[in-house]
PDB file of C-alpha atoms in Angstrom:
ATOM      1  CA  UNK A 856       0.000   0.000   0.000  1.00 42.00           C
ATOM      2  CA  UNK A 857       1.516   3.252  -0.924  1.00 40.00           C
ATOM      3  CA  UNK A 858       1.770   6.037   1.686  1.00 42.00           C
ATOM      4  CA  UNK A 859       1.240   2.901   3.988  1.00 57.00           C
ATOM      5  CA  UNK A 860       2.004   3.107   8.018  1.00 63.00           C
ATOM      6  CA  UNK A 861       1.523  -0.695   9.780  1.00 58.00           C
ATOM      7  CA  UNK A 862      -0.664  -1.945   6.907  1.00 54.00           C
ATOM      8  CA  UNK A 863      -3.066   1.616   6.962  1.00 57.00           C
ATOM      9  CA  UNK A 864      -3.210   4.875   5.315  1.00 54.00           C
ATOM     10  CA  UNK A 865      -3.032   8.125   6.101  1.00 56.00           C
ATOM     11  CA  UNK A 866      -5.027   9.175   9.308  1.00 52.00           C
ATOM     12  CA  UNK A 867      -8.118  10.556   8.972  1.00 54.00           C
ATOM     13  CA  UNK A 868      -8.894   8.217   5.986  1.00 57.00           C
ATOM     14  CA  UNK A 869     -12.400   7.114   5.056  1.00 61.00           C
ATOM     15  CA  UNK A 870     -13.090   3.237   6.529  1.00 67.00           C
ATOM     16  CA  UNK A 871     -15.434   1.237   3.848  1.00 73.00           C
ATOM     17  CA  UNK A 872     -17.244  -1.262   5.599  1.00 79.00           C
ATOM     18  CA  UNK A 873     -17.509  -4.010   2.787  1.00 85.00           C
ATOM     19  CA  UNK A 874     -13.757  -3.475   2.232  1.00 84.00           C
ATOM     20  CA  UNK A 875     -13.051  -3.573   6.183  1.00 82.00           C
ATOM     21  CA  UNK A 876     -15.185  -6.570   6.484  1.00 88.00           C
ATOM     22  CA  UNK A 877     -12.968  -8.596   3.782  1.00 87.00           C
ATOM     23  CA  UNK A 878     -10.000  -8.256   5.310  1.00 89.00           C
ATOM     24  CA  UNK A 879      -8.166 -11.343   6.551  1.00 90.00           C
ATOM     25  CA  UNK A 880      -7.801 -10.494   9.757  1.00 91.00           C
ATOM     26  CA  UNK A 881     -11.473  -9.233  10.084  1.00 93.00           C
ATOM     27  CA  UNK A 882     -12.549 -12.491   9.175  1.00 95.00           C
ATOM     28  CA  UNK A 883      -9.716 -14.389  11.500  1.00 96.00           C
ATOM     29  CA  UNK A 884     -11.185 -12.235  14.326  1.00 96.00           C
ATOM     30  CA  UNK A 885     -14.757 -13.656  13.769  1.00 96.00           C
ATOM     31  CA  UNK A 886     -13.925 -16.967  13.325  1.00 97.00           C
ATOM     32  CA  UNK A 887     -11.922 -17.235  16.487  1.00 96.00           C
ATOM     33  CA  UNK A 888     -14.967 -15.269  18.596  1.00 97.00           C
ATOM     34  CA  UNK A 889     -16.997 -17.608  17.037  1.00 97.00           C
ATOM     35  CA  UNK A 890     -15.010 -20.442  18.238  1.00 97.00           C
ATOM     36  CA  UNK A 891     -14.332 -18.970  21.653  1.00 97.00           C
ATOM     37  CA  UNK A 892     -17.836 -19.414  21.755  1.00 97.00           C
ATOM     38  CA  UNK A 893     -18.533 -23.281  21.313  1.00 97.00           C
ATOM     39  CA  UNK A 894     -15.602 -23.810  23.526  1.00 97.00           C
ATOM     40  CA  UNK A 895     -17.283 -21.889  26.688  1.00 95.00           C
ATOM     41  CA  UNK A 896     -20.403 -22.181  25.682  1.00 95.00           C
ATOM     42  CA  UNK A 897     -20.261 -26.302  25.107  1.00 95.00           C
ATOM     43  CA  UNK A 898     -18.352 -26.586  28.995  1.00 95.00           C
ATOM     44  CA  UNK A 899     -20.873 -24.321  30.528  1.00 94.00           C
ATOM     45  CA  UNK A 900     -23.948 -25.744  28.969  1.00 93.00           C
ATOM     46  CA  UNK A 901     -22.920 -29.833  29.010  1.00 90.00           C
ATOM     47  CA  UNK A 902     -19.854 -30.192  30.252  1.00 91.00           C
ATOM     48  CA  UNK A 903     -20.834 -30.157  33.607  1.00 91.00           C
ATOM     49  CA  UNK A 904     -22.537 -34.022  34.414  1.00 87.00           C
ATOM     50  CA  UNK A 905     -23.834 -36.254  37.188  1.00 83.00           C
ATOM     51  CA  UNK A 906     -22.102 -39.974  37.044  1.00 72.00           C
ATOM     52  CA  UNK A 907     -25.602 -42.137  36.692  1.00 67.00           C
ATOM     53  CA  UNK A 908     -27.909 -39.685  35.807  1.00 59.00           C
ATOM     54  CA  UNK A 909     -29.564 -39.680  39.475  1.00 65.00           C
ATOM     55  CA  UNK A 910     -26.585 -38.126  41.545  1.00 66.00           C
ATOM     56  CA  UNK A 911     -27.672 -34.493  42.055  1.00 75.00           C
ATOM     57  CA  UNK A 912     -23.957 -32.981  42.338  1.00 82.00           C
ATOM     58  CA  UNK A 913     -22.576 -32.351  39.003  1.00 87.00           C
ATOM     59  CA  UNK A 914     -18.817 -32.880  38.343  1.00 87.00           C
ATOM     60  CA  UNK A 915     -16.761 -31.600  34.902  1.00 92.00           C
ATOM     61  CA  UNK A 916     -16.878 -34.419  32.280  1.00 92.00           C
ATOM     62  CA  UNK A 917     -13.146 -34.093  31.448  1.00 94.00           C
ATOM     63  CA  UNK A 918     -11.908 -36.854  34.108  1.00 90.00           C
ATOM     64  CA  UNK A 919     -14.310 -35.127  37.192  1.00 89.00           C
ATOM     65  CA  UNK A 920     -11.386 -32.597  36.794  1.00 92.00           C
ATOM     66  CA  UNK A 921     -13.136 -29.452  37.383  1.00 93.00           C
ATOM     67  CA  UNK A 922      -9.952 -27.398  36.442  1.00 95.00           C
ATOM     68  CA  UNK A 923     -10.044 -28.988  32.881  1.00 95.00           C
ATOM     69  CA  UNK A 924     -13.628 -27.153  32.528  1.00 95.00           C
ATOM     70  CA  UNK A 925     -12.643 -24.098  34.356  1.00 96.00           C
ATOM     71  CA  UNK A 926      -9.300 -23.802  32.321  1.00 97.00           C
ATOM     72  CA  UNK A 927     -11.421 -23.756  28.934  1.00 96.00           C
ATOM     73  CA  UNK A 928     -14.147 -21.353  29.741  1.00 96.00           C
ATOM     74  CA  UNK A 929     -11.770 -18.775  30.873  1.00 97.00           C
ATOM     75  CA  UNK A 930      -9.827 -18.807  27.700  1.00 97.00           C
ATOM     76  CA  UNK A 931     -12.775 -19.212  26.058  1.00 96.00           C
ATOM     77  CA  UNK A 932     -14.280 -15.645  27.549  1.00 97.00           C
ATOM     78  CA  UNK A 933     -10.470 -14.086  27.110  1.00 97.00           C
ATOM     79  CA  UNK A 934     -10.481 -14.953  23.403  1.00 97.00           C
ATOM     80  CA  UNK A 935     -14.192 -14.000  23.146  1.00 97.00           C
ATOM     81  CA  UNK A 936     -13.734  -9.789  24.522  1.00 97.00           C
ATOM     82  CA  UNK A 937      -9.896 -10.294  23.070  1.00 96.00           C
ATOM     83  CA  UNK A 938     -11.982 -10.039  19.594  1.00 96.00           C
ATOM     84  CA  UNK A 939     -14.530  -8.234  20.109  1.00 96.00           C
ATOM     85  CA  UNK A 940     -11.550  -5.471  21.485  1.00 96.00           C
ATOM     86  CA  UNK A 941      -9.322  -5.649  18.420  1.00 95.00           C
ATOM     87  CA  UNK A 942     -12.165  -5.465  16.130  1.00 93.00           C
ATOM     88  CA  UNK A 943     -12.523  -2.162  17.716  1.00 93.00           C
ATOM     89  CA  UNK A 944      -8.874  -1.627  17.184  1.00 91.00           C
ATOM     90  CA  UNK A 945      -8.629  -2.439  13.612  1.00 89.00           C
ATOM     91  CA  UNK A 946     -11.505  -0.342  12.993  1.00 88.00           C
ATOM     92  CA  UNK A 947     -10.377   2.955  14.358  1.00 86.00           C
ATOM     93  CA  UNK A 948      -6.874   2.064  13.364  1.00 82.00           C
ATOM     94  CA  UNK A 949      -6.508   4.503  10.223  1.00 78.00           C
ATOM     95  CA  UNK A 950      -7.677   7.179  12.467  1.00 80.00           C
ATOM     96  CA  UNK A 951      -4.625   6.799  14.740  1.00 78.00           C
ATOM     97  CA  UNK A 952      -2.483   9.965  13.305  1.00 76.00           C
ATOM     98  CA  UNK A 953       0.285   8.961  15.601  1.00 80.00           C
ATOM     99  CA  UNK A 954       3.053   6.299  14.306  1.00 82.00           C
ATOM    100  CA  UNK A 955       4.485   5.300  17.699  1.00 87.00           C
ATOM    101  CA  UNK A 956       0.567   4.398  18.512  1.00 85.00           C
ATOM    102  CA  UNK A 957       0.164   2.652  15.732  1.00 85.00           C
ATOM    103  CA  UNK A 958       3.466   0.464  16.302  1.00 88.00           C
ATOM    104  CA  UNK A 959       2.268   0.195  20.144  1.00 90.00           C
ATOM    105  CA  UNK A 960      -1.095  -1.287  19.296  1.00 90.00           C
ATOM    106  CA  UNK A 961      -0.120  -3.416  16.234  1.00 91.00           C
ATOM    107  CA  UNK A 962       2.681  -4.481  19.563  1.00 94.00           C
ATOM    108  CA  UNK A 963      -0.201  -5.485  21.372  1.00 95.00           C
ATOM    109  CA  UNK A 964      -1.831  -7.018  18.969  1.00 94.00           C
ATOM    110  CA  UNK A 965       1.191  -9.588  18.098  1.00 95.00           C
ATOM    111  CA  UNK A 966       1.813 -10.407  21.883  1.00 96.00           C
ATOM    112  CA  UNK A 967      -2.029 -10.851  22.423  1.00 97.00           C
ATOM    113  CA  UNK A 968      -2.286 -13.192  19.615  1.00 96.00           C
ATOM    114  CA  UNK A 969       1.093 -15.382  20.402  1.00 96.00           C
ATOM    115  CA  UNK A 970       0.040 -15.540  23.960  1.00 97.00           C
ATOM    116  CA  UNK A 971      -3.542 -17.070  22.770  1.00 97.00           C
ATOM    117  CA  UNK A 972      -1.935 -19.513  20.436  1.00 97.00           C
ATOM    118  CA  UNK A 973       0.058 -20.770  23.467  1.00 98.00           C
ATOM    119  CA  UNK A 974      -3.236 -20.742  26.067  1.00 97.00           C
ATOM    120  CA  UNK A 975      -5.108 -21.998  23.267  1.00 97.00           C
ATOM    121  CA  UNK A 976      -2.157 -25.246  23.116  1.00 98.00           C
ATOM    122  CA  UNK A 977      -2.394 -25.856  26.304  1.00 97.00           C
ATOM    123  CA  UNK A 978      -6.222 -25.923  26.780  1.00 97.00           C
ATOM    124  CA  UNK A 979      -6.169 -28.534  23.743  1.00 97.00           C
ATOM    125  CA  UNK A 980      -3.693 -30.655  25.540  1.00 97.00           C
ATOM    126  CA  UNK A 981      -5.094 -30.454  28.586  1.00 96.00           C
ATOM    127  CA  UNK A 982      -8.735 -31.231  27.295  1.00 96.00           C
ATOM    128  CA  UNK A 983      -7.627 -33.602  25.490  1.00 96.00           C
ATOM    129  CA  UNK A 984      -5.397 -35.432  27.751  1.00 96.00           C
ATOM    130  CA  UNK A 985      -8.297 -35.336  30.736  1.00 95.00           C
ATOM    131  CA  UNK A 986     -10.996 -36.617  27.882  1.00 94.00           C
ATOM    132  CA  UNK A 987      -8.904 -39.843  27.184  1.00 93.00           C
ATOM    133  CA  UNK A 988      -8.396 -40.496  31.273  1.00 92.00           C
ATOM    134  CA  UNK A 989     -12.258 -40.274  31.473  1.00 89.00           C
ATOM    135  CA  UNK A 990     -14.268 -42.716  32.548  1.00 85.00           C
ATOM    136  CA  UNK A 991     -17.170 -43.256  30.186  1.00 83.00           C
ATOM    137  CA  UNK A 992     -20.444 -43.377  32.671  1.00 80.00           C
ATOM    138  CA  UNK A 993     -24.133 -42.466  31.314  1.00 79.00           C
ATOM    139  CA  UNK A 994     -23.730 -38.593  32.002  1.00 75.00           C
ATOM    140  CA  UNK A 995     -20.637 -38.845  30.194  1.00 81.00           C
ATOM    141  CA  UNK A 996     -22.173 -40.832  27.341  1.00 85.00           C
ATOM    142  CA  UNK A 997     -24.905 -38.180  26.845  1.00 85.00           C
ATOM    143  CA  UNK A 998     -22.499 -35.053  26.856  1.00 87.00           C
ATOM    144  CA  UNK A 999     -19.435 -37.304  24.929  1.00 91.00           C
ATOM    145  CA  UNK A1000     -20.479 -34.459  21.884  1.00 93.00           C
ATOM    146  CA  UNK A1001     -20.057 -31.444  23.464  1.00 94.00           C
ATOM    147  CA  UNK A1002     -16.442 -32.530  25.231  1.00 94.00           C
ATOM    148  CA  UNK A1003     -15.244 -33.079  21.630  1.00 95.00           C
ATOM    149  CA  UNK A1004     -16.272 -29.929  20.209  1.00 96.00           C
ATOM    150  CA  UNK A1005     -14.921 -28.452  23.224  1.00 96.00           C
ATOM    151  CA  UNK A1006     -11.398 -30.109  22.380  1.00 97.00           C
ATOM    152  CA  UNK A1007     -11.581 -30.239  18.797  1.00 97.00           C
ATOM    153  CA  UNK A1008     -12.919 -26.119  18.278  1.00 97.00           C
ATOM    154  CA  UNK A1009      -9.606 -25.677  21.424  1.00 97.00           C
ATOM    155  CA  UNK A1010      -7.449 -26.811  17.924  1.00 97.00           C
ATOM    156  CA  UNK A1011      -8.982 -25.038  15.268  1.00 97.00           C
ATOM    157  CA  UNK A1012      -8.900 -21.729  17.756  1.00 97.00           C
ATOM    158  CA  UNK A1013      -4.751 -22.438  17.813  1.00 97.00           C
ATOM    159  CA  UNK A1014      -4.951 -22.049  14.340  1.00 97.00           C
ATOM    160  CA  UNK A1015      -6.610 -19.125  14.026  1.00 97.00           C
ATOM    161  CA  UNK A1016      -4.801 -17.059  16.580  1.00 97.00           C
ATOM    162  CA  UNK A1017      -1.401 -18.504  15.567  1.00 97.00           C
ATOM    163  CA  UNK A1018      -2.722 -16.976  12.013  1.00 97.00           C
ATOM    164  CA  UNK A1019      -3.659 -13.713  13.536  1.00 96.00           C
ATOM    165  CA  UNK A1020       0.307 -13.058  15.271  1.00 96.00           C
ATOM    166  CA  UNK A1021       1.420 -13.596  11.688  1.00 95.00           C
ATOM    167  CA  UNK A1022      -0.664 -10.987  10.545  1.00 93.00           C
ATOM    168  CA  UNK A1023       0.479  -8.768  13.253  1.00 92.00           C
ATOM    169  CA  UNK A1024       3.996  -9.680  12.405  1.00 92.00           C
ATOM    170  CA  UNK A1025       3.584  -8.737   9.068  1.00 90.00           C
ATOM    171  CA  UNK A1026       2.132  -5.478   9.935  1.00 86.00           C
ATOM    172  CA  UNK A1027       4.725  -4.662  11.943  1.00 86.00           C
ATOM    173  CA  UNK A1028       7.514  -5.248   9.502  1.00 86.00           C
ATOM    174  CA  UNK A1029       5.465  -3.215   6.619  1.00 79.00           C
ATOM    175  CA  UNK A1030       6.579  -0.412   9.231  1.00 71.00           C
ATOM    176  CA  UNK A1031       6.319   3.153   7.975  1.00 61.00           C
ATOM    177  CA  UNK A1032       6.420   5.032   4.724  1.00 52.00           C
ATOM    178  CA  UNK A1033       8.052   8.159   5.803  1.00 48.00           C
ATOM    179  CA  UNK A1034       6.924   9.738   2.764  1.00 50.00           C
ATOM    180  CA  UNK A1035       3.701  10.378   4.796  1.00 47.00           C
ATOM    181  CA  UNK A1036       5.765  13.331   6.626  1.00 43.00           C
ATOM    182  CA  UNK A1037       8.237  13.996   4.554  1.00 41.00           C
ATOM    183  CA  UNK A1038       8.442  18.010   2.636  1.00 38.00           C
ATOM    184  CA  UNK A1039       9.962  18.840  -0.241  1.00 37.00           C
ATOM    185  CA  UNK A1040      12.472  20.989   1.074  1.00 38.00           C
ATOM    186  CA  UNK A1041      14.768  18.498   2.657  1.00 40.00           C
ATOM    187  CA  UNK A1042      16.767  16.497   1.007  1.00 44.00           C
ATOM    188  CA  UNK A1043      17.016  12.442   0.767  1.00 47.00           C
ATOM    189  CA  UNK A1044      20.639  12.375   1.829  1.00 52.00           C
ATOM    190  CA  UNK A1045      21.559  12.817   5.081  1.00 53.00           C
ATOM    191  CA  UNK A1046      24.959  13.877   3.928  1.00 58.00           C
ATOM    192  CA  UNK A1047      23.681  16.911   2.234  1.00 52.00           C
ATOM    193  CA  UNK A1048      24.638  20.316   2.782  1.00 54.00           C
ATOM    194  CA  UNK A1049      21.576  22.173   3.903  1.00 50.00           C
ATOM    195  CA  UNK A1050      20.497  24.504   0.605  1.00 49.00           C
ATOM    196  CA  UNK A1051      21.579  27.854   0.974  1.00 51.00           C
ATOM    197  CA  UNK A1052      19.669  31.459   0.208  1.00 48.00           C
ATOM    198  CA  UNK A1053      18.241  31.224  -3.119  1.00 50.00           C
ATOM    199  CA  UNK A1054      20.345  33.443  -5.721  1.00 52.00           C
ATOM    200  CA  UNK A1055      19.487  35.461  -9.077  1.00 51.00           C
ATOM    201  CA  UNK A1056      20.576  34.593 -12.736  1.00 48.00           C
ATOM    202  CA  UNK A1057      23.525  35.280 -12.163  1.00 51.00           C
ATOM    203  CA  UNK A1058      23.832  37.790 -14.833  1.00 51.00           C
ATOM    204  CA  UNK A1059      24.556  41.111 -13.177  1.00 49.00           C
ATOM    205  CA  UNK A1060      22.970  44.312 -14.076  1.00 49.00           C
ATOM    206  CA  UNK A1061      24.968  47.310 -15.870  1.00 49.00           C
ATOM    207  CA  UNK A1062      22.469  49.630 -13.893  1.00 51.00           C
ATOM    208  CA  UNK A1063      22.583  48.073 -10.197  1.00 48.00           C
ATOM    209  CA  UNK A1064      25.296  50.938  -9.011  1.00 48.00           C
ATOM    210  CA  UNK A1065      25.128  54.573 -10.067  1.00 54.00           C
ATOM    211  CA  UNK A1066      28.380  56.572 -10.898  1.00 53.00           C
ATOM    212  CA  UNK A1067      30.098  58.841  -8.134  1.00 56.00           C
ATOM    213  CA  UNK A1068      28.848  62.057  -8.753  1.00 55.00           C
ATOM    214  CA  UNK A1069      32.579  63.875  -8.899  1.00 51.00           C
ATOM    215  CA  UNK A1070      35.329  62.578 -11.198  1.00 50.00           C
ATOM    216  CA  UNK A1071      39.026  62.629 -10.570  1.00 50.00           C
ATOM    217  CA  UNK A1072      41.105  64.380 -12.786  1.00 49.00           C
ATOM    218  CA  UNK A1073      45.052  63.257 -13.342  1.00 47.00           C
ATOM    219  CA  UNK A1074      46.662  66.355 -12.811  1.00 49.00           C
ATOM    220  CA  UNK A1075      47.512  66.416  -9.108  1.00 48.00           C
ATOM    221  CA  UNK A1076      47.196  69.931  -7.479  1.00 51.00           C
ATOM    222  CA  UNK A1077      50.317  72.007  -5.940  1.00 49.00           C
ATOM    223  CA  UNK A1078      49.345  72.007  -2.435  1.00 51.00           C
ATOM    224  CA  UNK A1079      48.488  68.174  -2.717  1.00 52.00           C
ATOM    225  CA  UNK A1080      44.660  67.649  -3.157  1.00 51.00           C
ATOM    226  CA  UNK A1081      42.854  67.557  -5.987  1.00 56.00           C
ATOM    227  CA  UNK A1082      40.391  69.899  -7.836  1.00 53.00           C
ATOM    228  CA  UNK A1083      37.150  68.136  -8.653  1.00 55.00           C
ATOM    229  CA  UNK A1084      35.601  68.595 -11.891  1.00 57.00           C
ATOM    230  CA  UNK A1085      32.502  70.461 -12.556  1.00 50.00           C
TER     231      UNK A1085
END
């Protein structure tokens, strides 16, 4: 993008909403607060089970390890508002007039995203590694679905974030095009002499000086000093 500052424009810059809407990380951003959602929302809703269908006191399906559950619906609800916030972001991000704001939010954005790539590892793992230690009872049995979307929408979210930090990286090392605040009157090279006082043609006039009004005649007077001519 010409005239381009972290992947935007110049501030103050018009924001289309179809064009806003099709970029990559616009859609990246939905997908993962749309799977943020079946992850917290498939623990909260089924995850939590009796063991025989009778026992009033509900446990967490992944192994009766209520951390498991716990451990996915808050990174579920971080990656949820971690979205909806840099959807925010990204939309009032060609308004940002200063550079160093722009670097410190497209900073933010790249160590948000790599640190939800890594939560969203370890919640996979972990899921995963309580679902196979379960024991299979008739609560389990009934909510078997929603552990696995839990586990396998806990991958697909590692994917999208780890996709998001790239685009942030990539932002960051489009960096600035100083051209945005450069003027003509300084020069590319650093080297250069600063250009001095602007001069004429160089031709000079016949008429810029007048004559003296007296003229000096050669013959020198007795007493030493000169007549002057009339």
């Amino acid at each position: 993008m010409e005239g381009a500052s972290f992947g935007a424009g110049r501030a103050g810059g018009a924001v289309d909403p179809l064009d806003f809407l099709k970029q990559p990380q616009t859609i990246l951003r939905a997908t993962g607060w749309i799977f943020s959602i079946v992850v917290f929302g498939s623990i909260v809703n089924e995850c939590y089970v009796n063991k025989d269908g009778t026992d009033p006191e509900l446990h967490c399906i992944f192994n009766e390890n209520d951390s498991a559950c716990s451990y996915g619906i808050a990174i579920g609800i971080i990656a949820f508002f971690g979205c909806i916030f840099f959807l925010v972001v990204d939309l009032q991000f060609q308004q940002i007039s200063s550079v160093k704001d722009r670097k410190r939010a497209v900073l933010l954005d790249l160590g948000f995203s790599g640190f939800l790539s890594f939560l969203w590892f370890v919640a996979f793992c972990f899921l995963a590694n309580q679902w196979q230690q379960t024991t299979m009872s008739k609560g389990a049995s009934q909510a078997a679905d929603a552990a696995r979307a839990a586990i396998a929408f806990s991958f697909f979210s590692i994917i999208v974030w780890v996709a998001l930090a790239l685009k942030a990286l990539q932002r960051y090392r489009l960096g600035t095009d100083m051209s945005l605040f450069a003027t003509d009157q300084f020069t590319t090279d650093p080297n250069a002499a600063y250009p001095g006082y602007p001069t004429g043609s160089g031709i000079e006039s016949t008429e810029t000086y007048q004559s003296p009004p007296f003229t000096e005649t050669s013959d020198a007077n007795p007493k030493g000093y000169q007549v002057p001519a009339y």
